[in-house]
Coordinates of C-alpha atoms and ligand atoms in Angstrom, one line a residue:
X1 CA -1.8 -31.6 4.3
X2 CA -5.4 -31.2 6.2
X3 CA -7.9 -33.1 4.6
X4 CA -10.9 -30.2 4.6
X5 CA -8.2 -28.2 2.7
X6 CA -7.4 -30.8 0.1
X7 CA -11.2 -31.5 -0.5
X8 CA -11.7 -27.7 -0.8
X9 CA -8.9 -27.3 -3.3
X10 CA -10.1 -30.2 -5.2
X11 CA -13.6 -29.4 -5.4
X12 CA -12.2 -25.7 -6.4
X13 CA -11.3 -27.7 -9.6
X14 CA -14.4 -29.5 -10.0
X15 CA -16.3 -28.3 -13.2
X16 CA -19.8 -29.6 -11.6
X17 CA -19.0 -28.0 -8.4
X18 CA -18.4 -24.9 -9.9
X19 CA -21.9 -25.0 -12.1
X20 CA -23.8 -25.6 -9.2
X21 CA -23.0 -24.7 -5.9
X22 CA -23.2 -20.9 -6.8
X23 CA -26.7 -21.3 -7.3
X24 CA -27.0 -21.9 -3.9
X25 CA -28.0 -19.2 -1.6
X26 CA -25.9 -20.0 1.5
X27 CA -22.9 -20.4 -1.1
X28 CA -23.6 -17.0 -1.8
X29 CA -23.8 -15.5 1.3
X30 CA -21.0 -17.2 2.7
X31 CA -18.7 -15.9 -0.6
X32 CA -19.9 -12.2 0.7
X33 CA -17.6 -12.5 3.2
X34 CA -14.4 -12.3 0.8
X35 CA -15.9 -10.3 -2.0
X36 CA -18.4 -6.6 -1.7
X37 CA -20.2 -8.0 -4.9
X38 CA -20.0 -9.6 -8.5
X39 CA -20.0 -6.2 -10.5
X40 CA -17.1 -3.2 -11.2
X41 CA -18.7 -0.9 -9.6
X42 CA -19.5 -3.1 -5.9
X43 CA -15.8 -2.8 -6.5
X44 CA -14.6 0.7 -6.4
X45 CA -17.6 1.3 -4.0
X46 CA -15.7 -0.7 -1.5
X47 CA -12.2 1.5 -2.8
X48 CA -14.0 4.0 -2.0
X49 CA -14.9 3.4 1.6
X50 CA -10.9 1.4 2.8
X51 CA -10.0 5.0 1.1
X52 CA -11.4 6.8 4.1
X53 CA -9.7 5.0 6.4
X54 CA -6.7 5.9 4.5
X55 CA -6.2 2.0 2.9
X56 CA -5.4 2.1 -0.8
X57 CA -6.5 -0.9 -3.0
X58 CA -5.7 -3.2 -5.7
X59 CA -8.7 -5.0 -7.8
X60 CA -8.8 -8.1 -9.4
X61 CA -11.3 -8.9 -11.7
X62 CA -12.0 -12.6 -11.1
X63 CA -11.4 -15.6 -13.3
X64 CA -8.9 -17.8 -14.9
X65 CA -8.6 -20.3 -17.5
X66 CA -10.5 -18.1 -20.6
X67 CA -11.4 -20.3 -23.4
X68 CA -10.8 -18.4 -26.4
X69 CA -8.8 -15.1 -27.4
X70 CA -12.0 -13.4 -27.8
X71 CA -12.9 -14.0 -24.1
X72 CA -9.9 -12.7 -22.7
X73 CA -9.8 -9.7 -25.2
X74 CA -13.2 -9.3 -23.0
X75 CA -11.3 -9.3 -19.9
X76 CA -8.6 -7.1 -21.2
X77 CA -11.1 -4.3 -22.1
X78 CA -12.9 -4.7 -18.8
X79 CA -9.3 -4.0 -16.6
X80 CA -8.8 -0.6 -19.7
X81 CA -12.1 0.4 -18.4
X82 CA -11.4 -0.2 -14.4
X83 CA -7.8 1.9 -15.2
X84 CA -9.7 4.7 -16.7
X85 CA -12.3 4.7 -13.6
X86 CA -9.5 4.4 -11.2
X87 CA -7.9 7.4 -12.9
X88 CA -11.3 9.7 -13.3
X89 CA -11.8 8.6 -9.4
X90 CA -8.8 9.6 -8.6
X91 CA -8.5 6.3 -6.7
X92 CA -5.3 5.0 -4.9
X93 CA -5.4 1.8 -6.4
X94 CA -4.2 -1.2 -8.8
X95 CA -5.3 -3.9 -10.6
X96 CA -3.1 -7.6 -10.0
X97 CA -4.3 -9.9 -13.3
X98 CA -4.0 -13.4 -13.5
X99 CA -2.1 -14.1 -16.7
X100 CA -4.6 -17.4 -17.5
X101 CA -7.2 -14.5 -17.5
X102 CA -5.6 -12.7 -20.1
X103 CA -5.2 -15.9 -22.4
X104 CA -1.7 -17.5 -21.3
X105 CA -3.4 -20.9 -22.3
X106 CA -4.1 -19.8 -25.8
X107 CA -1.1 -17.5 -26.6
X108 CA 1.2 -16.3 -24.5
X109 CA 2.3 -13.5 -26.9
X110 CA -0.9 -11.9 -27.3
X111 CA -1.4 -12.2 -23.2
X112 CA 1.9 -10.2 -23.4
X113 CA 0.7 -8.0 -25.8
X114 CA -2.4 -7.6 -23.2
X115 CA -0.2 -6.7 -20.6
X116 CA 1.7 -4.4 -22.4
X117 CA -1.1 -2.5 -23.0
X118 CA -2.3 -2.6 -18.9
X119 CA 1.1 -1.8 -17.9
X120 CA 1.3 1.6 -20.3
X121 CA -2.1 2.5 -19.2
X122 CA -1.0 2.0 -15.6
X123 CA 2.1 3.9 -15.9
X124 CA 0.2 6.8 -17.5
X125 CA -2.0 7.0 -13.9
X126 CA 1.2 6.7 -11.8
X127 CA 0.4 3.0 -11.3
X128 CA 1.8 -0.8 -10.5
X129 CA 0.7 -3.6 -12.9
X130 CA 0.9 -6.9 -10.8
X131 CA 0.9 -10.6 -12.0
X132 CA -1.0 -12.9 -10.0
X133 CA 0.8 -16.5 -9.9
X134 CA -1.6 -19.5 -10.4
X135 CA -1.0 -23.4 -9.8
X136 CA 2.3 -24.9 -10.6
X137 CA 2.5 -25.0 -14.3
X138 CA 2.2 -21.7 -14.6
X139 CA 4.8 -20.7 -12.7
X140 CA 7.5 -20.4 -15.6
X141 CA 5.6 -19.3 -18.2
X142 CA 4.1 -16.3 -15.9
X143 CA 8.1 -15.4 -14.9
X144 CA 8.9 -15.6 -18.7
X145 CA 6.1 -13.1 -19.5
X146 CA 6.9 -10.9 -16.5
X147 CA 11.3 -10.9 -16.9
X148 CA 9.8 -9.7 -20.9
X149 CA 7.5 -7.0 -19.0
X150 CA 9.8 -5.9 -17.0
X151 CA 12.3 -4.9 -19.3
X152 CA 9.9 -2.5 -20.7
X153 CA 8.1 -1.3 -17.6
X154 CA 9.4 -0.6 -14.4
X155 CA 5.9 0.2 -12.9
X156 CA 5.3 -3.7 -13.0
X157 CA 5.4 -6.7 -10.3
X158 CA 5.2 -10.5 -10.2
X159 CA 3.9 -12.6 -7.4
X160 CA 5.6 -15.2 -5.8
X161 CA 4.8 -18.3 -3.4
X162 CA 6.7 -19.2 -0.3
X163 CA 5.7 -22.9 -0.2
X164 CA 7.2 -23.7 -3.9
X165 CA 10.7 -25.3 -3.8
X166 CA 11.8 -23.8 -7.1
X167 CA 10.9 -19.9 -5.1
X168 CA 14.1 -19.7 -3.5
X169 CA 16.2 -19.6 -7.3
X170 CA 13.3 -17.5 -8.8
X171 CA 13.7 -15.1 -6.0
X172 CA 17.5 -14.8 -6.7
X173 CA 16.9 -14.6 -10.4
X174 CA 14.5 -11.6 -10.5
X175 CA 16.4 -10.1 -7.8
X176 CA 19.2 -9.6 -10.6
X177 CA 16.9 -8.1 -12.8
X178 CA 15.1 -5.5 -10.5
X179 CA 11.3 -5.7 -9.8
X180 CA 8.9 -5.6 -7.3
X181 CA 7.2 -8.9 -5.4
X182 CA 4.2 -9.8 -3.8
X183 CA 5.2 -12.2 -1.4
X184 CA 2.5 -15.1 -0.2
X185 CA 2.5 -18.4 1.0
X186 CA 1.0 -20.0 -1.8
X187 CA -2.6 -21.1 -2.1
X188 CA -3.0 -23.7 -4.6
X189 CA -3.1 -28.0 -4.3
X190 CA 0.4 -29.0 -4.8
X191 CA 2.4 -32.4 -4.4
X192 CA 4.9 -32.5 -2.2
X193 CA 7.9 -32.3 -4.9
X194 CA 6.5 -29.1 -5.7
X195 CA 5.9 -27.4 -2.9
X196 CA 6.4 -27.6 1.2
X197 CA 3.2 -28.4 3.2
X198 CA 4.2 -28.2 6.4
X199 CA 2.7 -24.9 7.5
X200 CA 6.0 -24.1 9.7
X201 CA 8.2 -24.5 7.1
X202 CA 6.3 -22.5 4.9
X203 CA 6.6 -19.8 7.4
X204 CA 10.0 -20.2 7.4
X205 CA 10.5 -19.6 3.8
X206 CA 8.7 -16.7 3.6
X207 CA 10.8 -14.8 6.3
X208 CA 14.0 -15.8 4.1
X209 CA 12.9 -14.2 1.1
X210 CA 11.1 -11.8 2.2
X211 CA 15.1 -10.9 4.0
X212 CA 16.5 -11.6 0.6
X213 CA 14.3 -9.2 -1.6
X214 CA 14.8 -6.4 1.7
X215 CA 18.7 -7.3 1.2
X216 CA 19.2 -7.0 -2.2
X217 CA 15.8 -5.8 -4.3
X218 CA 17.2 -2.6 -5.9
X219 CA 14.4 -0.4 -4.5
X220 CA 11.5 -2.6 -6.1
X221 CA 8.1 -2.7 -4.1
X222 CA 8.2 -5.7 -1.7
X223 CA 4.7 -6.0 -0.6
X224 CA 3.9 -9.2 2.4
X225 CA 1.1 -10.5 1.8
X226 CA -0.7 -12.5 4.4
X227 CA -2.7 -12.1 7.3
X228 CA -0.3 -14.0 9.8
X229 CA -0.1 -11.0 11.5
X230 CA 2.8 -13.0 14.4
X231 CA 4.9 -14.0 11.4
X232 CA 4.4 -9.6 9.6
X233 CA 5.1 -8.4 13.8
X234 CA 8.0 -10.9 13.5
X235 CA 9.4 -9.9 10.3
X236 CA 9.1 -6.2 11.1
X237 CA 10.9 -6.8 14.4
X238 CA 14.3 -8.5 12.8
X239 CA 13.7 -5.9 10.0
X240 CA 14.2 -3.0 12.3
X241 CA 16.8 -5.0 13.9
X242 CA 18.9 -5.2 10.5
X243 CA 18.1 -1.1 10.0
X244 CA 15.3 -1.2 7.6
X245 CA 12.4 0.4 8.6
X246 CA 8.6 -0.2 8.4
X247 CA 8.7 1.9 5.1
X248 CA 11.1 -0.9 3.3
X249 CA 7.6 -3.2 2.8
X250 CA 4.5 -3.2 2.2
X251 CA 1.8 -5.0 4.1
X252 CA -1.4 -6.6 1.9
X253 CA -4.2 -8.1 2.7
X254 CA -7.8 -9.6 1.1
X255 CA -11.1 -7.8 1.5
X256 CA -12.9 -9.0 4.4
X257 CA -10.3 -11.2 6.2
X258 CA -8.5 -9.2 9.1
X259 CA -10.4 -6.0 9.1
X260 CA -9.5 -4.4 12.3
X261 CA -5.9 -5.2 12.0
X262 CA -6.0 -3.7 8.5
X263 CA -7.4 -0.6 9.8
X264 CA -5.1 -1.1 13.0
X265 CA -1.8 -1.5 10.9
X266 CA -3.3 2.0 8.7
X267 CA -3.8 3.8 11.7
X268 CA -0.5 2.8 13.3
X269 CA 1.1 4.2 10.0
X270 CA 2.2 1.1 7.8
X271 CA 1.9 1.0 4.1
X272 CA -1.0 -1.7 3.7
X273 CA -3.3 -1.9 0.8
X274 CA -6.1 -4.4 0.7
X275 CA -7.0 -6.6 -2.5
X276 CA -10.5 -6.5 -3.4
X277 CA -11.8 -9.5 -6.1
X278 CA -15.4 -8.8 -7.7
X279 CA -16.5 -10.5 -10.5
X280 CA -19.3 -13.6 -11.3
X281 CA -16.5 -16.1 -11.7
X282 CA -15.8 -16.6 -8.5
X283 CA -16.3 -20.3 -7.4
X284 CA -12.3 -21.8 -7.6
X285 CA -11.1 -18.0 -6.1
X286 CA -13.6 -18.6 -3.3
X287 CA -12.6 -22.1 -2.8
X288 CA -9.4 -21.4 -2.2
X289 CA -10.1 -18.7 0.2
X290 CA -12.7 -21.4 2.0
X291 CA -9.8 -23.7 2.3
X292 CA -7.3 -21.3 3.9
X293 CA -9.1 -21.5 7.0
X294 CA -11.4 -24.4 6.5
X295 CA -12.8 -24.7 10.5
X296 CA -13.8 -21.1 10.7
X297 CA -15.0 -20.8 6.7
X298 CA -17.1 -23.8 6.6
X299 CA -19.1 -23.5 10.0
X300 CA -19.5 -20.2 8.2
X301 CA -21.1 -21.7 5.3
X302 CA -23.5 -23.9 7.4
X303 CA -24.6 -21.2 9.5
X304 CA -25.7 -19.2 6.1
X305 CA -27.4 -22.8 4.9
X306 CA -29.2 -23.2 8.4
X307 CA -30.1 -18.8 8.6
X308 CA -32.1 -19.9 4.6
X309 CA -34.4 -22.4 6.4
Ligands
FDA1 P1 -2.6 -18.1 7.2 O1 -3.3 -19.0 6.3 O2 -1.7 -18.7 8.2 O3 -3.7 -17.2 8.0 C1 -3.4 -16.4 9.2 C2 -4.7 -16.0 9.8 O4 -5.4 -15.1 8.9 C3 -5.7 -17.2 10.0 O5 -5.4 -17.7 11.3 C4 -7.0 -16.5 9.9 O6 -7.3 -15.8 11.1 C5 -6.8 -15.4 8.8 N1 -7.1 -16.0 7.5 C6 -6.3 -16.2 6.5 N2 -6.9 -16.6 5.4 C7 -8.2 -16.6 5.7 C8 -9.4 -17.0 5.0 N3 -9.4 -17.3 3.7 N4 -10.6 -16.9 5.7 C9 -10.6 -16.6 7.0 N5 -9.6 -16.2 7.7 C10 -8.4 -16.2 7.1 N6 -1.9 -16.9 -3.5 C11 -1.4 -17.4 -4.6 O7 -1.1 -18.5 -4.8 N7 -1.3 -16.5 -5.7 C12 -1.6 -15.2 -5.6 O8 -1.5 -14.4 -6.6 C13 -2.1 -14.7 -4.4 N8 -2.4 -13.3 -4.2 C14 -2.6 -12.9 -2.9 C15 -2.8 -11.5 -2.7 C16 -3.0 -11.0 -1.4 C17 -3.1 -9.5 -1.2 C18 -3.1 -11.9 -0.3 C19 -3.3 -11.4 1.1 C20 -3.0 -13.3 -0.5 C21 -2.8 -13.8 -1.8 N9 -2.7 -15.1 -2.1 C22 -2.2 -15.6 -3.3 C23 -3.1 -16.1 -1.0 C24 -2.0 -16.7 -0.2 O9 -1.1 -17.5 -0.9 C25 -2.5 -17.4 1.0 O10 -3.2 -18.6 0.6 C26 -3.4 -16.6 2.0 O11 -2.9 -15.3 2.1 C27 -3.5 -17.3 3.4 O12 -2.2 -17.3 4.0 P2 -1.8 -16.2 5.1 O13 -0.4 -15.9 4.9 O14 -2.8 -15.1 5.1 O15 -1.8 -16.9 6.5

């Protein structure tokens, strides 16, 4: 594990941390980088403008661990309102939820009932609903929610980390049932019994299931999601190898990292969409993304605290 990682992810959890540093100017400059703004519409403003370089989106409204039912009935009827202005836009784009958004803490039936809701209203615009997957723990219960989803909605997908050990049999489980998957490495502070840190390995892992779910995933959406661009030129290369071709996967990637080989990959004709996260909870979210790349992120950050002087 690097150590600027592990203090990023910790601090990410950090309930002080989180109270305080957004008030900091240079905290919110550097967080400008990953996200167009902290409102709906900074959102579909920036669909708006990947859409004319022919990149369709996905939004996530950003947050996690609601509080009470009444706060993530608030979030639900925030994502009914995005669907509707995705659909009156006539907007090639998504939403991926994170299920502790929706109230999985509280009561997991009622988050179903949520997504129930997103996934019919989704369907009715010709959409995907996707899961986002969060730390550890929430692993099974988000499966459990999606295997129910699923059986009522085809138009519906699940996340799924690269580094966990468990991956490999959850892979092979929803493989049986059909689905699509949004393949990552994983991007969450977890021990070693949980989950591989060894960046190679992790690598590795990813290119075998991203193979299983192009062997055996019964026409679902496989979408790769990273911006290891060796590791998608890589997979593409045995893919075309084994006769599937660029149109079997999807390439994603997050708003702001990559940019001209997102618009590189759209012009060269692959299917990539780009995830954009809005929203004015953003401190854990933006941790995480700080300590994906810690080097380049936090001599970021310091040259937005020494441009405020
Ligand atoms: P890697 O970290 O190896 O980065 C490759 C290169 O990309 C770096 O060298 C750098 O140039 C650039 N780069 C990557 N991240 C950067 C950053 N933050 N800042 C600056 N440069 C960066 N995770 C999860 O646990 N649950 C989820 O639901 C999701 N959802 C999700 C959706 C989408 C569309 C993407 C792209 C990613 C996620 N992730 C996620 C995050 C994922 O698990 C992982 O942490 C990141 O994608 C970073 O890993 P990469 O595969 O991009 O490669």
């Amino acid at each position: 594990m690097n150590p600027a990682r592990d203090a990023l992810l910790l601090a990410a959890r950090n309930r002080w941390l989180s109270e305080h540093l957004p008030r900091y100017r240079f905290v919110r400059a550097t967080v400008a980088r990953f996200m167009p703004g902290e409102r709906m519409e900074d959102g579909l403003d920036a669909a708006a403008r990947l859409a004319e370089d022919g990149i369709p989106a996905t939004f996530t409204f950003l947050g996690e661990g609601v509080r009470s039912a009444a706060d993530a009935e608030e979030v639900a009827q925030h994502y009914r309102r995005l669907l509707d202005l995705i659909g009156e836009r006539g907007l090639d784009a998504e939403i991926s939820v994170k299920p502790t958004h929706l109230g999985l803490d509280q009561d997991p039936e009622a988050t179903l009932q949520r997504l129930r809701d997103l996934a019919k209203r989704s369907a009715v615009l010709g959409k995907h609903l996707f899961l986002d997957m969060e730390a550890a723990p929430y692993v099974e219960p988000t499966l459990a929610i999606y295997r129910q989803l699923r059986q009522e909605f085809e138009n519906t997908g699940v996340c799924i980390q690269a580094y966990l050990h468990r991956t490999p049999q959850d892979v092979a489980d929803l493989l049986g049932a059909g689905g699509s998957i949004r393949l990552v490495k994983g991007a969450y502070r977890e021990p070693r019994q949980v989950a591989i840190h060894d960046h190679r390995r992790i690598r590795a892992s990813f290119e075998k299931l991203a193979f299983e779910f192009l062997r055996w995933g019964k026409g679902g959406r496989l979408a790769l999601a990273s911006h290891d661009v060796d590791l998608l030129t890589e997979i593409e290369r045995r893919a075309a190898a084994a006769g599937f071709g660029r149109d079997s996967f999807e390439i994603q990637m997050l708003y702001g990292i990559r940019v001209a080989d997102q618009r590189r990959l759209a012009r060269e004709g692959y299917r990539i969409r780009v995830l954009i996260s809005y929203g004015t909870h953003w401190f854990p979210w933006f941790m995480r993304r700080m300590a994906e790349h810690p080097g380049r992120n936090i001599w970021l950050a310091i040259r937005n605290l020494l441009a405020r002087r």
